[in-house]
Amino acid sequence: MKLRQEPCAYDGWKQAVWVRWDGWELVAPLEVGPRILRLGPVDGPNLFFEDSAQLGKTGGDSWRIYGGHRFWTAPENKDSYAPDNEPVQLEEKKPNGFLLRGPSNARCGWQKSVSLHWQEDGLIRLDHTLTNLRAEPLPLTPWCLTVLAAGGTAFVPQPPYQPHPSELPPGQKSSMSDFLPNRNLVLWPFTSLSDPRISLGADLWRLDQRTGARAFKIGFRHTAGWIGYLLGDLFFAKWIRHDPLASYPDRGSNAELFTNDDILEVESLAPDQPVPAKGSVTHTEWWHVGRVSFPKQDHAAIMDYLRTLPDPGR
């Protein structure tokens, strides 16, 4: 399948790059960023949230959410909100993708770039590179946030459930590792686990986006690879790397979910280590988007569907 890539105007911006592959399309503006503003079926709905009041704007000292997929830095501080309101440089990566290189940020001491490659197996690979312009280590790490449109549900697969060793059937052996924790859950001051949007099931954790609801966030050390988002009949999956030997920001979170009245974000974080002086670090995600027919309550169908998709970990 050959990827089609063309310049275009998009949502008030005169310059953007437009990509089509096998009935799906993706758009990245060139006047702000680096960002991906659209992902969805050709001429169909956008899976990504867009802030209609900010589309087409450029310049200025205030950070704007715009929408779509963005590249931040962790831990969350004023540098995370450095505006990305200036043009980016487009460098084509033939045959199936491109690279967006942002301008140098002298105040923060970095430069960001995002390389996108639409693979033949249908996965979209994104490499987020944070380059340190300083002569000393940069105490920040890549943080990548996909802002999804309202009305959907996020899914986080869990390790296989197993009973406490004391509850095993007679003759079934256990080891000392069966007594140790295998997951974590990180909470923010505005997080309440009594919130009806969250369901912490044995096989899947589920988080709904609902209009009129307050902000809610959880973080966790995610080892199962993918996180999904079901919006109507569209299913978006993001695969996140996990290094078992690394430490991660936000009390050990390599993945986070945030939702409020307008959006749901699926976020991934790189290991918590400084960027070397005059060096760079790259954080990778893989995406897949497809049409499905199962409801959000059918966990078995969701797991079966994911098993049919290409897996970057295989």
PDB file of C-alpha atoms in Angstrom, residues 56-255:
ATOM      1  CA  GLY A  56      -5.563  28.854  12.519  1.00  0.00           C
ATOM      2  CA  LYS A  57      -3.835  31.012  15.133  1.00  0.00           C
ATOM      3  CA  THR A  58      -0.071  31.507  15.189  1.00  0.00           C
ATOM      4  CA  GLY A  59       2.495  33.401  17.247  1.00  0.00           C
ATOM      5  CA  GLY A  60       2.172  34.889  20.700  1.00  0.00           C
ATOM      6  CA  ASP A  61       3.569  34.048  24.116  1.00  0.00           C
ATOM      7  CA  SER A  62       0.583  32.083  25.460  1.00  0.00           C
ATOM      8  CA  TRP A  63       0.425  28.301  25.257  1.00  0.00           C
ATOM      9  CA  ARG A  64      -2.589  26.977  23.307  1.00  0.00           C
ATOM     10  CA  ILE A  65      -3.950  23.466  23.446  1.00  0.00           C
ATOM     11  CA  TYR A  66      -5.033  23.529  19.751  1.00  0.00           C
ATOM     12  CA  GLY A  67      -5.836  19.808  20.060  1.00  0.00           C
ATOM     13  CA  GLY A  68      -4.472  16.666  18.482  1.00  0.00           C
ATOM     14  CA  HIS A  69      -1.184  15.067  19.498  1.00  0.00           C
ATOM     15  CA  ARG A  70       1.492  17.212  21.146  1.00  0.00           C
ATOM     16  CA  PHE A  71       5.028  16.843  22.494  1.00  0.00           C
ATOM     17  CA  TRP A  72       5.625  18.123  26.049  1.00  0.00           C
ATOM     18  CA  THR A  73       8.305  17.644  28.682  1.00  0.00           C
ATOM     19  CA  ALA A  74       8.031  16.095  32.146  1.00  0.00           C
ATOM     20  CA  PRO A  75       7.883  16.772  35.028  1.00  0.00           C
ATOM     21  CA  GLU A  76       4.984  19.165  34.550  1.00  0.00           C
ATOM     22  CA  ASN A  77       6.170  22.730  35.137  1.00  0.00           C
ATOM     23  CA  LYS A  78       6.288  26.060  33.315  1.00  0.00           C
ATOM     24  CA  ASP A  79       8.572  24.562  30.653  1.00  0.00           C
ATOM     25  CA  SER A  80       5.865  22.032  29.793  1.00  0.00           C
ATOM     26  CA  TYR A  81       3.697  24.966  28.712  1.00  0.00           C
ATOM     27  CA  ALA A  82       6.311  26.524  26.428  1.00  0.00           C
ATOM     28  CA  PRO A  83       4.257  27.781  23.450  1.00  0.00           C
ATOM     29  CA  ASP A  84       4.572  25.885  20.173  1.00  0.00           C
ATOM     30  CA  ASN A  85       3.052  28.701  18.129  1.00  0.00           C
ATOM     31  CA  GLU A  86       5.819  29.084  15.522  1.00  0.00           C
ATOM     32  CA  PRO A  87       6.355  27.333  12.148  1.00  0.00           C
ATOM     33  CA  VAL A  88       8.012  23.936  11.956  1.00  0.00           C
ATOM     34  CA  GLN A  89      10.296  22.609   9.247  1.00  0.00           C
ATOM     35  CA  LEU A  90       8.993  19.726   7.166  1.00  0.00           C
ATOM     36  CA  GLU A  91      11.553  17.136   6.137  1.00  0.00           C
ATOM     37  CA  GLU A  92      10.122  14.292   4.055  1.00  0.00           C
ATOM     38  CA  LYS A  93      10.979  10.752   5.120  1.00  0.00           C
ATOM     39  CA  LYS A  94      10.263   8.716   2.011  1.00  0.00           C
ATOM     40  CA  PRO A  95       8.490   6.562   1.188  1.00  0.00           C
ATOM     41  CA  ASN A  96       5.966   6.494   4.051  1.00  0.00           C
ATOM     42  CA  GLY A  97       6.277   9.485   6.340  1.00  0.00           C
ATOM     43  CA  PHE A  98       7.880  12.777   7.303  1.00  0.00           C
ATOM     44  CA  LEU A  99       9.771  14.617  10.021  1.00  0.00           C
ATOM     45  CA  LEU A 100       8.607  17.854  11.682  1.00  0.00           C
ATOM     46  CA  ARG A 101      11.405  19.864  13.260  1.00  0.00           C
ATOM     47  CA  GLY A 102      10.416  22.609  15.668  1.00  0.00           C
ATOM     48  CA  PRO A 103      12.370  25.826  16.180  1.00  0.00           C
ATOM     49  CA  SER A 104      15.102  26.075  18.815  1.00  0.00           C
ATOM     50  CA  ASN A 105      13.838  27.299  22.184  1.00  0.00           C
ATOM     51  CA  ALA A 106      16.633  29.368  23.707  1.00  0.00           C
ATOM     52  CA  ARG A 107      14.847  29.949  27.021  1.00  0.00           C
ATOM     53  CA  CYS A 108      14.187  26.278  27.671  1.00  0.00           C
ATOM     54  CA  GLY A 109      17.380  25.106  25.984  1.00  0.00           C
ATOM     55  CA  TRP A 110      15.821  22.510  23.699  1.00  0.00           C
ATOM     56  CA  GLN A 111      14.618  21.659  20.222  1.00  0.00           C
ATOM     57  CA  LYS A 112      11.813  19.171  19.515  1.00  0.00           C
ATOM     58  CA  SER A 113      11.157  17.042  16.455  1.00  0.00           C
ATOM     59  CA  VAL A 114       8.581  14.381  15.592  1.00  0.00           C
ATOM     60  CA  SER A 115       9.236  11.741  12.932  1.00  0.00           C
ATOM     61  CA  LEU A 116       6.211   9.845  11.568  1.00  0.00           C
ATOM     62  CA  HIS A 117       6.368   6.636   9.560  1.00  0.00           C
ATOM     63  CA  TRP A 118       3.238   4.809   8.371  1.00  0.00           C
ATOM     64  CA  GLN A 119       4.406   1.200   8.286  1.00  0.00           C
ATOM     65  CA  GLU A 120       3.303  -1.422   5.784  1.00  0.00           C
ATOM     66  CA  ASP A 121       1.629  -3.406   8.586  1.00  0.00           C
ATOM     67  CA  GLY A 122      -0.690  -0.453   9.290  1.00  0.00           C
ATOM     68  CA  LEU A 123       1.038   0.810  12.429  1.00  0.00           C
ATOM     69  CA  ILE A 124       2.047   4.462  12.594  1.00  0.00           C
ATOM     70  CA  ARG A 125       5.407   4.922  14.293  1.00  0.00           C
ATOM     71  CA  LEU A 126       6.170   8.272  15.931  1.00  0.00           C
ATOM     72  CA  ASP A 127       9.636   9.124  17.236  1.00  0.00           C
ATOM     73  CA  HIS A 128       9.710  12.173  19.521  1.00  0.00           C
ATOM     74  CA  THR A 129      13.241  13.574  19.839  1.00  0.00           C
ATOM     75  CA  LEU A 130      14.184  16.107  22.509  1.00  0.00           C
ATOM     76  CA  THR A 131      17.553  17.737  21.789  1.00  0.00           C
ATOM     77  CA  ASN A 132      19.465  19.518  24.527  1.00  0.00           C
ATOM     78  CA  LEU A 133      21.022  22.776  23.292  1.00  0.00           C
ATOM     79  CA  ARG A 134      22.781  23.434  26.602  1.00  0.00           C
ATOM     80  CA  ALA A 135      26.312  22.625  27.715  1.00  0.00           C
ATOM     81  CA  GLU A 136      24.954  20.859  30.796  1.00  0.00           C
ATOM     82  CA  PRO A 137      22.379  18.042  31.225  1.00  0.00           C
ATOM     83  CA  LEU A 138      18.729  18.979  30.766  1.00  0.00           C
ATOM     84  CA  PRO A 139      16.630  17.632  33.700  1.00  0.00           C
ATOM     85  CA  LEU A 140      13.553  16.903  31.552  1.00  0.00           C
ATOM     86  CA  THR A 141      12.186  13.967  29.604  1.00  0.00           C
ATOM     87  CA  PRO A 142       9.761  13.547  26.644  1.00  0.00           C
ATOM     88  CA  TRP A 143       6.049  13.453  27.463  1.00  0.00           C
ATOM     89  CA  CYS A 144       3.636  12.751  24.590  1.00  0.00           C
ATOM     90  CA  LEU A 145      -0.082  13.507  24.853  1.00  0.00           C
ATOM     91  CA  THR A 146      -2.781  12.410  22.407  1.00  0.00           C
ATOM     92  CA  VAL A 147      -5.898  14.543  22.925  1.00  0.00           C
ATOM     93  CA  LEU A 148      -8.941  12.566  21.840  1.00  0.00           C
ATOM     94  CA  ALA A 149     -12.397  13.830  20.930  1.00  0.00           C
ATOM     95  CA  ALA A 150     -15.265  13.778  23.420  1.00  0.00           C
ATOM     96  CA  GLY A 151     -17.654  10.883  23.906  1.00  0.00           C
ATOM     97  CA  GLY A 152     -15.329   7.888  23.935  1.00  0.00           C
ATOM     98  CA  THR A 153     -13.908   5.369  26.378  1.00  0.00           C
ATOM     99  CA  ALA A 154     -10.261   4.537  27.150  1.00  0.00           C
ATOM    100  CA  PHE A 155      -9.092   0.995  27.938  1.00  0.00           C
ATOM    101  CA  VAL A 156      -5.960  -0.112  29.787  1.00  0.00           C
ATOM    102  CA  PRO A 157      -5.219  -3.884  29.740  1.00  0.00           C
ATOM    103  CA  GLN A 158      -4.053  -5.480  32.968  1.00  0.00           C
ATOM    104  CA  PRO A 159      -1.711  -8.390  33.725  1.00  0.00           C
ATOM    105  CA  PRO A 160      -3.525 -11.725  34.087  1.00  0.00           C
ATOM    106  CA  TYR A 161      -5.455 -11.947  37.325  1.00  0.00           C
ATOM    107  CA  GLN A 162      -4.408 -14.674  39.762  1.00  0.00           C
ATOM    108  CA  PRO A 163      -5.636 -15.462  43.281  1.00  0.00           C
ATOM    109  CA  HIS A 164      -3.618 -15.060  46.444  1.00  0.00           C
ATOM    110  CA  PRO A 165      -1.256 -18.045  46.927  1.00  0.00           C
ATOM    111  CA  SER A 166      -3.285 -19.143  49.974  1.00  0.00           C
ATOM    112  CA  GLU A 167      -6.338 -19.482  47.725  1.00  0.00           C
ATOM    113  CA  LEU A 168      -4.763 -21.671  45.051  1.00  0.00           C
ATOM    114  CA  PRO A 169      -6.230 -25.157  44.443  1.00  0.00           C
ATOM    115  CA  PRO A 170      -4.472 -28.007  46.270  1.00  0.00           C
ATOM    116  CA  GLY A 171      -1.279 -29.020  44.529  1.00  0.00           C
ATOM    117  CA  GLN A 172      -0.886 -25.800  42.510  1.00  0.00           C
ATOM    118  CA  LYS A 173       2.512 -24.306  43.268  1.00  0.00           C
ATOM    119  CA  SER A 174       3.362 -20.672  43.873  1.00  0.00           C
ATOM    120  CA  SER A 175       6.553 -18.692  44.365  1.00  0.00           C
ATOM    121  CA  MET A 176       7.560 -15.755  46.536  1.00  0.00           C
ATOM    122  CA  SER A 177       7.068 -13.436  43.559  1.00  0.00           C
ATOM    123  CA  ASP A 178       3.330 -14.206  43.761  1.00  0.00           C
ATOM    124  CA  PHE A 179       3.247 -12.250  47.033  1.00  0.00           C
ATOM    125  CA  LEU A 180       4.736  -9.112  45.464  1.00  0.00           C
ATOM    126  CA  PRO A 181       2.877  -6.187  43.798  1.00  0.00           C
ATOM    127  CA  ASN A 182       2.809  -6.049  40.018  1.00  0.00           C
ATOM    128  CA  ARG A 183       0.991  -2.714  39.390  1.00  0.00           C
ATOM    129  CA  ASN A 184       0.711   0.815  40.677  1.00  0.00           C
ATOM    130  CA  LEU A 185      -1.897   3.563  40.536  1.00  0.00           C
ATOM    131  CA  VAL A 186      -0.903   7.226  40.874  1.00  0.00           C
ATOM    132  CA  LEU A 187      -3.514   9.808  41.897  1.00  0.00           C
ATOM    133  CA  TRP A 188      -3.740  13.601  41.683  1.00  0.00           C
ATOM    134  CA  PRO A 189      -5.430  15.965  44.189  1.00  0.00           C
ATOM    135  CA  PHE A 190      -8.455  16.198  41.869  1.00  0.00           C
ATOM    136  CA  THR A 191      -8.747  12.397  41.402  1.00  0.00           C
ATOM    137  CA  SER A 192     -11.531  10.491  43.169  1.00  0.00           C
ATOM    138  CA  LEU A 193     -11.816   6.741  42.694  1.00  0.00           C
ATOM    139  CA  SER A 194     -15.521   7.015  43.487  1.00  0.00           C
ATOM    140  CA  ASP A 195     -15.921   8.860  40.156  1.00  0.00           C
ATOM    141  CA  PRO A 196     -18.441   6.913  38.022  1.00  0.00           C
ATOM    142  CA  ARG A 197     -16.306   7.390  34.891  1.00  0.00           C
ATOM    143  CA  ILE A 198     -13.598   4.992  36.114  1.00  0.00           C
ATOM    144  CA  SER A 199     -13.922   1.205  36.251  1.00  0.00           C
ATOM    145  CA  LEU A 200     -10.951  -0.813  37.558  1.00  0.00           C
ATOM    146  CA  GLY A 201     -11.717  -4.271  36.222  1.00  0.00           C
ATOM    147  CA  ALA A 202      -9.608  -7.407  36.555  1.00  0.00           C
ATOM    148  CA  ASP A 203      -8.795  -7.549  32.828  1.00  0.00           C
ATOM    149  CA  LEU A 204      -9.283  -3.938  31.711  1.00  0.00           C
ATOM    150  CA  TRP A 205      -9.356  -0.547  33.379  1.00  0.00           C
ATOM    151  CA  ARG A 206     -11.906   1.699  31.690  1.00  0.00           C
ATOM    152  CA  LEU A 207     -12.287   5.489  31.723  1.00  0.00           C
ATOM    153  CA  ASP A 208     -15.202   7.285  30.058  1.00  0.00           C
ATOM    154  CA  GLN A 209     -15.163  10.837  28.737  1.00  0.00           C
ATOM    155  CA  ARG A 210     -18.368  12.649  29.702  1.00  0.00           C
ATOM    156  CA  THR A 211     -19.589  16.143  28.936  1.00  0.00           C
ATOM    157  CA  GLY A 212     -20.150  18.271  32.022  1.00  0.00           C
ATOM    158  CA  ALA A 213     -17.691  16.318  34.184  1.00  0.00           C
ATOM    159  CA  ARG A 214     -14.768  17.661  36.207  1.00  0.00           C
ATOM    160  CA  ALA A 215     -11.081  16.971  35.588  1.00  0.00           C
ATOM    161  CA  PHE A 216      -9.828  13.476  36.479  1.00  0.00           C
ATOM    162  CA  LYS A 217      -6.394  11.893  36.106  1.00  0.00           C
ATOM    163  CA  ILE A 218      -4.596   8.654  36.876  1.00  0.00           C
ATOM    164  CA  GLY A 219      -1.039   7.474  36.213  1.00  0.00           C
ATOM    165  CA  PHE A 220       0.466   3.992  36.252  1.00  0.00           C
ATOM    166  CA  ARG A 221       3.457   1.904  35.245  1.00  0.00           C
ATOM    167  CA  HIS A 222       2.087   0.287  32.122  1.00  0.00           C
ATOM    168  CA  THR A 223       3.646  -3.004  31.027  1.00  0.00           C
ATOM    169  CA  ALA A 224       0.960  -4.447  28.735  1.00  0.00           C
ATOM    170  CA  GLY A 225       1.904  -2.324  25.718  1.00  0.00           C
ATOM    171  CA  TRP A 226      -1.275  -0.825  24.326  1.00  0.00           C
ATOM    172  CA  ILE A 227      -3.926   1.619  25.527  1.00  0.00           C
ATOM    173  CA  GLY A 228      -7.120   1.969  23.478  1.00  0.00           C
ATOM    174  CA  TYR A 229      -9.858   4.543  22.877  1.00  0.00           C
ATOM    175  CA  LEU A 230     -13.265   3.640  21.431  1.00  0.00           C
ATOM    176  CA  LEU A 231     -15.234   6.508  19.858  1.00  0.00           C
ATOM    177  CA  GLY A 232     -18.361   5.343  18.060  1.00  0.00           C
ATOM    178  CA  ASP A 233     -17.137   2.655  15.672  1.00  0.00           C
ATOM    179  CA  LEU A 234     -13.548   3.954  15.601  1.00  0.00           C
ATOM    180  CA  PHE A 235     -10.865   2.329  17.756  1.00  0.00           C
ATOM    181  CA  PHE A 236      -7.537   4.059  18.350  1.00  0.00           C
ATOM    182  CA  ALA A 237      -4.680   2.094  19.909  1.00  0.00           C
ATOM    183  CA  LYS A 238      -1.381   3.449  21.198  1.00  0.00           C
ATOM    184  CA  TRP A 239       1.558   1.234  22.155  1.00  0.00           C
ATOM    185  CA  ILE A 240       3.953   2.510  24.818  1.00  0.00           C
ATOM    186  CA  ARG A 241       7.426   1.243  25.626  1.00  0.00           C
ATOM    187  CA  HIS A 242       8.269   0.070  29.132  1.00  0.00           C
ATOM    188  CA  ASP A 243      11.791  -0.336  30.474  1.00  0.00           C
ATOM    189  CA  PRO A 244      11.683  -2.558  33.597  1.00  0.00           C
ATOM    190  CA  LEU A 245      15.029  -1.166  34.775  1.00  0.00           C
ATOM    191  CA  ALA A 246      14.116   2.518  34.373  1.00  0.00           C
ATOM    192  CA  SER A 247      12.534   4.996  36.744  1.00  0.00           C
ATOM    193  CA  TYR A 248       9.700   7.170  35.433  1.00  0.00           C
ATOM    194  CA  PRO A 249       8.253  10.594  36.303  1.00  0.00           C
ATOM    195  CA  ASP A 250       5.127  11.145  38.388  1.00  0.00           C
ATOM    196  CA  ARG A 251       5.892   8.453  40.973  1.00  0.00           C
ATOM    197  CA  GLY A 252       6.737   5.810  38.424  1.00  0.00           C
ATOM    198  CA  SER A 253       4.235   6.485  35.621  1.00  0.00           C
ATOM    199  CA  ASN A 254       5.106   5.725  32.009  1.00  0.00           C
ATOM    200  CA  ALA A 255       1.431   6.195  31.069  1.00  0.00           C
TER     201      ALA A 255
END
